[in-house]
PDB file of C-alpha atoms in Angstrom:
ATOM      1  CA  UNK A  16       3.263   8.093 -20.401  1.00 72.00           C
ATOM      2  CA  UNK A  17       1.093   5.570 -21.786  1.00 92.00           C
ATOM      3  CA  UNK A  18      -0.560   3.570 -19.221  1.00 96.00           C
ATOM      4  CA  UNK A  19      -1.200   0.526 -21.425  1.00 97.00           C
ATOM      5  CA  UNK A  20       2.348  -0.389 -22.392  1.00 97.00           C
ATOM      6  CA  UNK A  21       3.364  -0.263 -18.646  1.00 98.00           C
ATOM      7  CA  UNK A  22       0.674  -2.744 -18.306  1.00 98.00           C
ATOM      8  CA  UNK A  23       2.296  -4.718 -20.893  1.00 98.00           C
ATOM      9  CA  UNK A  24       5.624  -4.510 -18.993  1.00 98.00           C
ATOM     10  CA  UNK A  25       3.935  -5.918 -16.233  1.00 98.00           C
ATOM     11  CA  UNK A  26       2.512  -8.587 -17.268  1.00 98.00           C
ATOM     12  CA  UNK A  27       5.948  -9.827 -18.479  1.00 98.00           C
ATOM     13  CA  UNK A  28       6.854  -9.241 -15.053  1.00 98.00           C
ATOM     14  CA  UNK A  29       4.442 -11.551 -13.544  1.00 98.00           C
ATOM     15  CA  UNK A  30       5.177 -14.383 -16.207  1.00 98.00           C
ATOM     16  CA  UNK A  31       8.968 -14.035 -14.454  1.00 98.00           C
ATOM     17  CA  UNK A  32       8.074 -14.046 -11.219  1.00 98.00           C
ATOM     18  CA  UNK A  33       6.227 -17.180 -11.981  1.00 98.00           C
ATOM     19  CA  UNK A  34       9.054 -18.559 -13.589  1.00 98.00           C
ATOM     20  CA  UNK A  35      11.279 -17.827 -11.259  1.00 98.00           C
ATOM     21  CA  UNK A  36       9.020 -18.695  -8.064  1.00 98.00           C
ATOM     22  CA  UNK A  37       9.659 -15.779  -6.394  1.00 98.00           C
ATOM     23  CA  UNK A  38       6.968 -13.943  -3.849  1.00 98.00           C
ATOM     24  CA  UNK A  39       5.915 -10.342  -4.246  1.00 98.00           C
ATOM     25  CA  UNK A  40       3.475  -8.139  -1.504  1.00 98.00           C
ATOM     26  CA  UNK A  41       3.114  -4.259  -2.802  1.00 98.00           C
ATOM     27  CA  UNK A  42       1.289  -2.585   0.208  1.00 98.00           C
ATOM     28  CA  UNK A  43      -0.594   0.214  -0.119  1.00 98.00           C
ATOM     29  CA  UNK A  44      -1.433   2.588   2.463  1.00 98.00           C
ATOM     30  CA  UNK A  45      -2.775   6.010   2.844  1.00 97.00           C
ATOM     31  CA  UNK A  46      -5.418   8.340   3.835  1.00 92.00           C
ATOM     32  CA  UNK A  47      -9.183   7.097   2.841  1.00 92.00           C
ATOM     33  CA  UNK A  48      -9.973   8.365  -0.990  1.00 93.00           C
ATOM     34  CA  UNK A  49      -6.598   8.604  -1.618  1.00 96.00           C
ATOM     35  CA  UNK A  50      -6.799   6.341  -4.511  1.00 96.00           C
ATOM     36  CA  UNK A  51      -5.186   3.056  -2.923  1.00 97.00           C
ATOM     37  CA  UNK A  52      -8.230   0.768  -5.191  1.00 96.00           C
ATOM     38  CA  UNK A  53      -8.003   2.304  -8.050  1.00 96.00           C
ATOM     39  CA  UNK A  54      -4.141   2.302  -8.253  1.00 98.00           C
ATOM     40  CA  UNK A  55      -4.547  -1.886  -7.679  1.00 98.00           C
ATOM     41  CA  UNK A  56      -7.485  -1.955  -9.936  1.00 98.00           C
ATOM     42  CA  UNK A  57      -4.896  -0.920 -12.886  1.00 98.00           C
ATOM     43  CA  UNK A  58      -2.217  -3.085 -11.660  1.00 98.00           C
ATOM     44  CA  UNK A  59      -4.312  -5.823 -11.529  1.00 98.00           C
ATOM     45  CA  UNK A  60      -6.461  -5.148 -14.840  1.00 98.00           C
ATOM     46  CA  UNK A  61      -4.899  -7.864 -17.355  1.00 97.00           C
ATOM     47  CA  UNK A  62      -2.721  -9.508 -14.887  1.00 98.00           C
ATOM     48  CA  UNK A  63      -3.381 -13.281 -14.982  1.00 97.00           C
ATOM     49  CA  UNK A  64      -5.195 -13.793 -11.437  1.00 97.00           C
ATOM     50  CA  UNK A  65      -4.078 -16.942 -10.958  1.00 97.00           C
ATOM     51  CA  UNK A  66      -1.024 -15.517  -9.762  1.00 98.00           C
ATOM     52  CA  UNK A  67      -1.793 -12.264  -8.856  1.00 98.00           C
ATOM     53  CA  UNK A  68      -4.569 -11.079  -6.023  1.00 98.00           C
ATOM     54  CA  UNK A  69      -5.737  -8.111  -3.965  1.00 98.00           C
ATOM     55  CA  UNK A  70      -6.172  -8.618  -0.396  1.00 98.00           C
ATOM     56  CA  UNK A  71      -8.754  -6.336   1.352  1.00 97.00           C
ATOM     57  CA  UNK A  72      -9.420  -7.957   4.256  1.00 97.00           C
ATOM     58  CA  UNK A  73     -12.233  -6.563   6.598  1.00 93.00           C
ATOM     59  CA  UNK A  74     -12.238  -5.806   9.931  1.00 92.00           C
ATOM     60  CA  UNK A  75     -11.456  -8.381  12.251  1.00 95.00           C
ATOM     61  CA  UNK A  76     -13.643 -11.207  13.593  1.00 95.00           C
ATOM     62  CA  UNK A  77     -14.064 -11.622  17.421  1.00 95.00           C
ATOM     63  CA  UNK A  78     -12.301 -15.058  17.274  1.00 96.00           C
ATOM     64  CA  UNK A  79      -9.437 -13.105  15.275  1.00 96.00           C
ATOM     65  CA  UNK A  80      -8.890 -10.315  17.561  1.00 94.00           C
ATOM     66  CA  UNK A  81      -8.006 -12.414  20.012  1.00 96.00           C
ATOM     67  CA  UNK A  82      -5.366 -14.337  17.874  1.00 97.00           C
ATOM     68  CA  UNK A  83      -2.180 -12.694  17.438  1.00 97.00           C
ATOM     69  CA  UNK A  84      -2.498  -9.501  15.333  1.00 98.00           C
ATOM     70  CA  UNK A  85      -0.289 -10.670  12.272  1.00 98.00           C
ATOM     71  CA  UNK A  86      -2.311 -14.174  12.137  1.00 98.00           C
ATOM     72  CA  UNK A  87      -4.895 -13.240   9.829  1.00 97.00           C
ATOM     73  CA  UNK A  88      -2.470 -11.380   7.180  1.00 98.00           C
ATOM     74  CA  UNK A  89       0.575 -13.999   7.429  1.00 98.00           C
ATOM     75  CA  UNK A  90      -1.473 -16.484   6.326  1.00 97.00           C
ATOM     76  CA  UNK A  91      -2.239 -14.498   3.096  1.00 98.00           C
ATOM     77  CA  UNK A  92       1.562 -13.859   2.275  1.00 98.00           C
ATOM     78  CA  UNK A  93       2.275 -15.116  -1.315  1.00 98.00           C
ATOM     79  CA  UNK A  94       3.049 -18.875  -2.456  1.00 98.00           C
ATOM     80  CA  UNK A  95       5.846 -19.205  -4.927  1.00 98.00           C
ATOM     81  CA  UNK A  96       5.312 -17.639  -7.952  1.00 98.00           C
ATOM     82  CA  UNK A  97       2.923 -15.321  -6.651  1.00 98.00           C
ATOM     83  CA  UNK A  98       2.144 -11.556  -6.066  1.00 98.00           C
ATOM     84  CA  UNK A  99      -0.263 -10.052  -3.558  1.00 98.00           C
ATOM     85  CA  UNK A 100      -1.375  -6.251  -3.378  1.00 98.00           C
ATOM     86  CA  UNK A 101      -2.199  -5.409  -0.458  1.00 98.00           C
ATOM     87  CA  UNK A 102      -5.507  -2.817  -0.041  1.00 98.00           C
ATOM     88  CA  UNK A 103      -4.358  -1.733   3.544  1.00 97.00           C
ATOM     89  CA  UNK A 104      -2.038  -3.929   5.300  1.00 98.00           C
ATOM     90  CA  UNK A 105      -1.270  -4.755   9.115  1.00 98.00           C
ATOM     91  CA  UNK A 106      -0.673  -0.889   9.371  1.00 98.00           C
ATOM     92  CA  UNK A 107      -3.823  -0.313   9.964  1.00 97.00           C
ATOM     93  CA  UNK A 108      -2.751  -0.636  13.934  1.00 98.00           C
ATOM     94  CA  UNK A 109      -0.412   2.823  12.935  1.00 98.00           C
ATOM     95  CA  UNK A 110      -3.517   4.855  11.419  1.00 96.00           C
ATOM     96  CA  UNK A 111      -6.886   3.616  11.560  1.00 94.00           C
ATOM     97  CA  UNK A 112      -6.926   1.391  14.425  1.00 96.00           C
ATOM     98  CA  UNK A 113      -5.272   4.142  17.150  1.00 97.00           C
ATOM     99  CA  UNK A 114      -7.357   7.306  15.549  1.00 96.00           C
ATOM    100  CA  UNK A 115     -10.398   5.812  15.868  1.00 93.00           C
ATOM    101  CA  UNK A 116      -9.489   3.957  18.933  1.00 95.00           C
ATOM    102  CA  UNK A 117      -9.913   0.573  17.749  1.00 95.00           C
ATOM    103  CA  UNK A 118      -6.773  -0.182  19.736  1.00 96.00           C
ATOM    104  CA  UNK A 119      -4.589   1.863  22.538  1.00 97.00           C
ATOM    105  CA  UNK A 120      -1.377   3.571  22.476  1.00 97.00           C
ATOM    106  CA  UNK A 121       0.369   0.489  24.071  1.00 98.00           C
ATOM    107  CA  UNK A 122      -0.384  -1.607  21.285  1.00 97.00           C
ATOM    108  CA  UNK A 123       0.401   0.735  18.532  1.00 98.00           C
ATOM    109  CA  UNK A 124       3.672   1.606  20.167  1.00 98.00           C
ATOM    110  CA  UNK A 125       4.161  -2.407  20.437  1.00 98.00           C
ATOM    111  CA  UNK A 126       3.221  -3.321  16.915  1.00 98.00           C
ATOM    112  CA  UNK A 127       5.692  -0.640  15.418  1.00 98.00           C
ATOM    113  CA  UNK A 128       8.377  -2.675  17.305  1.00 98.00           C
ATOM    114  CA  UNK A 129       7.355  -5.563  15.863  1.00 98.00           C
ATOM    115  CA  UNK A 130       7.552  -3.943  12.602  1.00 98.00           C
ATOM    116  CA  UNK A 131      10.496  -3.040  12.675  1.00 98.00           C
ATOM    117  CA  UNK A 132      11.169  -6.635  13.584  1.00 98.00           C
ATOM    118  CA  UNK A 133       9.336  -8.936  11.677  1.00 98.00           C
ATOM    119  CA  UNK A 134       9.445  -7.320   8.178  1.00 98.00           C
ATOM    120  CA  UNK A 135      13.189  -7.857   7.873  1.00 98.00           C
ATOM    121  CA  UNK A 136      12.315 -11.519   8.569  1.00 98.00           C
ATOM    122  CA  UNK A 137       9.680 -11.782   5.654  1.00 98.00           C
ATOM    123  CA  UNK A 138      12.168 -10.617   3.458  1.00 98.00           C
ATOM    124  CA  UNK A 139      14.950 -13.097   4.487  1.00 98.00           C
ATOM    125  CA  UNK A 140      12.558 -15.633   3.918  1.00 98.00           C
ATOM    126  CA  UNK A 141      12.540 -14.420   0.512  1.00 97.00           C
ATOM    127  CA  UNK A 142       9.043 -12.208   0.582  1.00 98.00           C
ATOM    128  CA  UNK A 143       9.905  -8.917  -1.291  1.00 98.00           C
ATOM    129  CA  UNK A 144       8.000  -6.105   0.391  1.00 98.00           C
ATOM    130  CA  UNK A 145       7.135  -2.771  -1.464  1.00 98.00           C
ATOM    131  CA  UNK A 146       5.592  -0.482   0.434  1.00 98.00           C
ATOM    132  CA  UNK A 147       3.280   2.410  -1.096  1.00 98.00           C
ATOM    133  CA  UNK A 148       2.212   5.526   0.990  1.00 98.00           C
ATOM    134  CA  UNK A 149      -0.532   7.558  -1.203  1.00 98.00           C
ATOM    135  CA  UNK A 150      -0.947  10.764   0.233  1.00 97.00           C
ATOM    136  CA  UNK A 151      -3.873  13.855  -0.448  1.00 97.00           C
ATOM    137  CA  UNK A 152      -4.684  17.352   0.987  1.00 97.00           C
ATOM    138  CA  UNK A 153      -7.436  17.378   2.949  1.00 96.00           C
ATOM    139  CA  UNK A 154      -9.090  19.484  -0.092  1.00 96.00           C
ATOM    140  CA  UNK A 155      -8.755  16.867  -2.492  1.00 96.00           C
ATOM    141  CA  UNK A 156     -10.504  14.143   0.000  1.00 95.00           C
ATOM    142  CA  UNK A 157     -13.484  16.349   0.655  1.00 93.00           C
ATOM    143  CA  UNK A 158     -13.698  16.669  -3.790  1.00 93.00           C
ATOM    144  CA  UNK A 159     -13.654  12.594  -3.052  1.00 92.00           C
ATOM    145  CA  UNK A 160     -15.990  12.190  -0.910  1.00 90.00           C
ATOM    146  CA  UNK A 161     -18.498  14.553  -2.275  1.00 86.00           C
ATOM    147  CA  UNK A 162     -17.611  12.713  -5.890  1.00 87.00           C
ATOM    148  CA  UNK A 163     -18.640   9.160  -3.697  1.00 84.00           C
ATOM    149  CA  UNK A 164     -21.731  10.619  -1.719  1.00 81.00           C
ATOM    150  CA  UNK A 165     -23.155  11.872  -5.395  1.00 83.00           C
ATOM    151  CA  UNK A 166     -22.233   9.074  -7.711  1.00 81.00           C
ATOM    152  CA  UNK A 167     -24.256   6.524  -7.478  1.00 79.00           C
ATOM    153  CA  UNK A 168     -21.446   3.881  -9.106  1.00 71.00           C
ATOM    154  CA  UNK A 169     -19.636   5.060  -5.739  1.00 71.00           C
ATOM    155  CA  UNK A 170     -22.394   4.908  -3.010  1.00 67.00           C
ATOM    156  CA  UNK A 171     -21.089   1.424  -1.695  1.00 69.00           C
ATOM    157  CA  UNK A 172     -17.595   3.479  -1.510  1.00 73.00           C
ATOM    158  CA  UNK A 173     -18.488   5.542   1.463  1.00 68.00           C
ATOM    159  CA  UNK A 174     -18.124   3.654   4.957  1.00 73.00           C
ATOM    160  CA  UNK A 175     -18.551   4.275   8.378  1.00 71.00           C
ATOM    161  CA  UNK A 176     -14.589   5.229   8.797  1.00 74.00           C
ATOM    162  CA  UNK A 177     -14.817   7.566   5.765  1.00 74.00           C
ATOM    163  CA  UNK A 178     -18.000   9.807   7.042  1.00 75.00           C
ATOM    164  CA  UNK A 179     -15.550  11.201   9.898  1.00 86.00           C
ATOM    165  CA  UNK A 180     -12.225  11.447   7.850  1.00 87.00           C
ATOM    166  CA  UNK A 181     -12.558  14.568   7.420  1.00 91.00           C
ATOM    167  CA  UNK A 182     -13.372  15.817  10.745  1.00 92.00           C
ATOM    168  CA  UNK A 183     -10.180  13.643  11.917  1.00 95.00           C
ATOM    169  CA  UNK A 184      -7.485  14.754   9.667  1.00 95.00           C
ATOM    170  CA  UNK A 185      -5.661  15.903  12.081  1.00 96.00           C
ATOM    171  CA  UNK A 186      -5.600  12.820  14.059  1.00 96.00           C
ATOM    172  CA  UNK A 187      -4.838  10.834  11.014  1.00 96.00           C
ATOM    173  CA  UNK A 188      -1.857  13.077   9.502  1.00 97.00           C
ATOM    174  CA  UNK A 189       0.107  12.893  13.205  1.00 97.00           C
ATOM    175  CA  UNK A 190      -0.540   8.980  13.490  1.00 97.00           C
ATOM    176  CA  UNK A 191       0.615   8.264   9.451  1.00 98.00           C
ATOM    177  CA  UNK A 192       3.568  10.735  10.042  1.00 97.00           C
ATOM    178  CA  UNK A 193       4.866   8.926  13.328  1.00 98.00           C
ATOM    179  CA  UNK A 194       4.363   5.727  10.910  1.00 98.00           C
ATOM    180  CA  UNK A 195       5.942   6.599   8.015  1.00 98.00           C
ATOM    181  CA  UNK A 196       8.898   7.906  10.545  1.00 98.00           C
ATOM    182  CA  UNK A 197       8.626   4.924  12.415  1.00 98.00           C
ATOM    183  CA  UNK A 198       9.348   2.514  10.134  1.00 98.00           C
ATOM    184  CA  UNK A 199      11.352   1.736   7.208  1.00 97.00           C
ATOM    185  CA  UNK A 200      11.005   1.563   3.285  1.00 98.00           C
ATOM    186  CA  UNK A 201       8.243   4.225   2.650  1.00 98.00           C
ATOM    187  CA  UNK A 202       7.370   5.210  -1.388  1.00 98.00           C
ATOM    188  CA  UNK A 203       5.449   8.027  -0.690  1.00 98.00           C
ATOM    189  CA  UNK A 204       3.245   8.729  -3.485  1.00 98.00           C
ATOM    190  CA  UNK A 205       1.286  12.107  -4.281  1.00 98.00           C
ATOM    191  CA  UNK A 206      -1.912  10.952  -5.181  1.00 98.00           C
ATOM    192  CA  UNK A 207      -3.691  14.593  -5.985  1.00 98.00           C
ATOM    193  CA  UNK A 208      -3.523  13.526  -9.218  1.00 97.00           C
ATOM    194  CA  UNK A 209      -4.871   9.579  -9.313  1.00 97.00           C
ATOM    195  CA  UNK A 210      -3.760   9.216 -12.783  1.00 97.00           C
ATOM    196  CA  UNK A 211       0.457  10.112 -11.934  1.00 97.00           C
ATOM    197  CA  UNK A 212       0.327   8.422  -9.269  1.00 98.00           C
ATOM    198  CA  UNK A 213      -0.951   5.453 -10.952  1.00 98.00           C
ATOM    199  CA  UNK A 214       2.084   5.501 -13.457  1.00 98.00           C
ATOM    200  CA  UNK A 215       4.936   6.406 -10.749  1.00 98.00           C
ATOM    201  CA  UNK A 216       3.943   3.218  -9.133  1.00 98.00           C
ATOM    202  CA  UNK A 217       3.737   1.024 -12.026  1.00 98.00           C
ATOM    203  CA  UNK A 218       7.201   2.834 -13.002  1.00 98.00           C
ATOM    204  CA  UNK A 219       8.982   1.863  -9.019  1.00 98.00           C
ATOM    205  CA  UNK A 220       7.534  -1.433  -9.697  1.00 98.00           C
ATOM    206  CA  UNK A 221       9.193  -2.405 -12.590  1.00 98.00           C
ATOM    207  CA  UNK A 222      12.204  -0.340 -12.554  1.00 98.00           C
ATOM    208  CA  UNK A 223      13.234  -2.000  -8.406  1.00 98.00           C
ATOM    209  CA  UNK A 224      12.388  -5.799 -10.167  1.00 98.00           C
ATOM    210  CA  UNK A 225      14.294  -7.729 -13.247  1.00 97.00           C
ATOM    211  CA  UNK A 226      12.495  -9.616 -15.517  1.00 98.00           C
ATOM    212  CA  UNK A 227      13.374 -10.684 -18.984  1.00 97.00           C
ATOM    213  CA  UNK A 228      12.377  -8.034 -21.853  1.00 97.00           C
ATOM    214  CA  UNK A 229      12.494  -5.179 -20.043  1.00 98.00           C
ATOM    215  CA  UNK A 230      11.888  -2.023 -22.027  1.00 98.00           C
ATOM    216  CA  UNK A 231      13.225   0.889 -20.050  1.00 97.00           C
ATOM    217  CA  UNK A 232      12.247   3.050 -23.073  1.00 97.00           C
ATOM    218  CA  UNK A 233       8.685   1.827 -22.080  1.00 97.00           C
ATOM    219  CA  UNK A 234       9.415   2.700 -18.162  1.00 98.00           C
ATOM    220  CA  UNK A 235      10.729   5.981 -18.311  1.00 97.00           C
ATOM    221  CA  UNK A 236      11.799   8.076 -15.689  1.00 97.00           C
ATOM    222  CA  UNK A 237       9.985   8.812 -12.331  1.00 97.00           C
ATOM    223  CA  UNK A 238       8.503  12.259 -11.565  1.00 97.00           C
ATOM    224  CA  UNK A 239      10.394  13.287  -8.570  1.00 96.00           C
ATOM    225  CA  UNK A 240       7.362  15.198  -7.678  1.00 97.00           C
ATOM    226  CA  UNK A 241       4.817  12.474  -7.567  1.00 98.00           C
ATOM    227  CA  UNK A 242       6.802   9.860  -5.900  1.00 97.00           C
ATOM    228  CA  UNK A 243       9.629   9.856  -3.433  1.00 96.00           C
ATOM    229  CA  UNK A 244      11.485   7.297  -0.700  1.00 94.00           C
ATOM    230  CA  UNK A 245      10.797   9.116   2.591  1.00 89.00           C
ATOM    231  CA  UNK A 246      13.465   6.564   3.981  1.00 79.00           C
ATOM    232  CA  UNK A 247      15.682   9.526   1.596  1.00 68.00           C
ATOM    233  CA  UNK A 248      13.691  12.362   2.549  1.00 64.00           C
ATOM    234  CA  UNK A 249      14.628  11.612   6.016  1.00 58.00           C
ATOM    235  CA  UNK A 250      18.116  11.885   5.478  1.00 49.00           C
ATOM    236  CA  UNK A 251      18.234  15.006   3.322  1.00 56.00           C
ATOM    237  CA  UNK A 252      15.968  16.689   6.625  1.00 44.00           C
ATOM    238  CA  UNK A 253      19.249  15.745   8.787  1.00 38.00           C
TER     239      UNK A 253
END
């Protein structure tokens, strides 16, 4: 699969979307090092950034903890004509927040009711939500981090949350799987290998959006291996 002409189909998606005026967030969550930046870094690479951005928004401000806790990422929702990729999302309250207890069990349980409530509202409002879960063994995030710790073009990769990862896998795997069972309209993406999981997301991207010129010869199919709906997975477990 040639990552350059997906890049190509992309960036006839964007001109449509900007045509068209539509709004576009693509979320991506998942365990630390499990390629989340890197995935957006190709999205983004010869998108026009005028109408395209990544939001990476750091931890909250005392003035902004004591706002409501979808404040600070409502008011970076798309204008018209727009798309917005997400580097972590308001789910951090699901993962992060409650395994490192940055928040209590009350509010986690409270904010996955509101999820379930609010995102069908941002997409009647017309905001079209994609949702990517990129998921790792534990193996493969210890290769990561030792790959960050040694490389000095990743030393300012490593933060305070990542140096006990590893030690709190556990923790993190029960938290993301009440999440992802939680809530609705999961892409769960296996990320082992960062550059198929790059493509499969590129590929759900343009294959769930129309846009004039589409090349499906270009697209291709998805690997049902690297990338599945766990809203499906669900089901077939039933």
């Amino acid at each position: 699969m040639n990552l350059t002409a997906l890049q190509v189909e992309l960036l006839k998606w964007q001109h449509f979307v900007r045509e068209q005026k539509t709004q576009h967030i693509i979320l991506f969550e998942g365990v630390d090092a499990a390629g989340k930046s890197g995935a957006i870094k190709r999205f983004m690479e010869h998108m026009n950034p005028r109408y395209a951005r990544v939001v990476a928004l750091d931890k909250p401000t005392e003035q902004e903890k004591a706002q409501w806790y979808w404040q600070r990422y409502i008011q970076q929702f798309p204008k018209a004509g727009e798309i917005c990729f997400f580097d972590r999302s308001w789910y951090n309250r699901a993962g992060v927040e409650p395994v490192m207890e940055f928040c209590t069990k009350a509010q986690t349980i409270h904010f996955i009711r509101e999820c379930n409530e609010l995102e069908p509202v941002f997409r009647r409002a017309g905001i079209r939500l994609t949702k990517f879960f990129f998921k790792i063994t534990k193996e493969e995030q210890a290769k990561r981090f030792h790959s960050r710790q040694t490389s000095p073009l990743k030393v300012g990769k490593m933060s305070a949350v990542d140096l006990v990862s590893q030690s709190k896998w556990e923790q993190y795997e029960k938290a993301y799987n009440l999440m992802l069972r939680d809530t609705h309209d999961w892409i769960v993406i296996n990320s082992n290998d960062k550059a198929k999981a790059r493509i499969a997301a590129m590929q759900y991207v343009l294959l769930n959006n129309e846009y004039l010129g589409k090349d499906m010869s270009v697209i291709g199919q998805i690997d049902p291996n690297i990338l599945w709906s766990h809203d499906e997975e669900e089901t077939d477990h039933r």
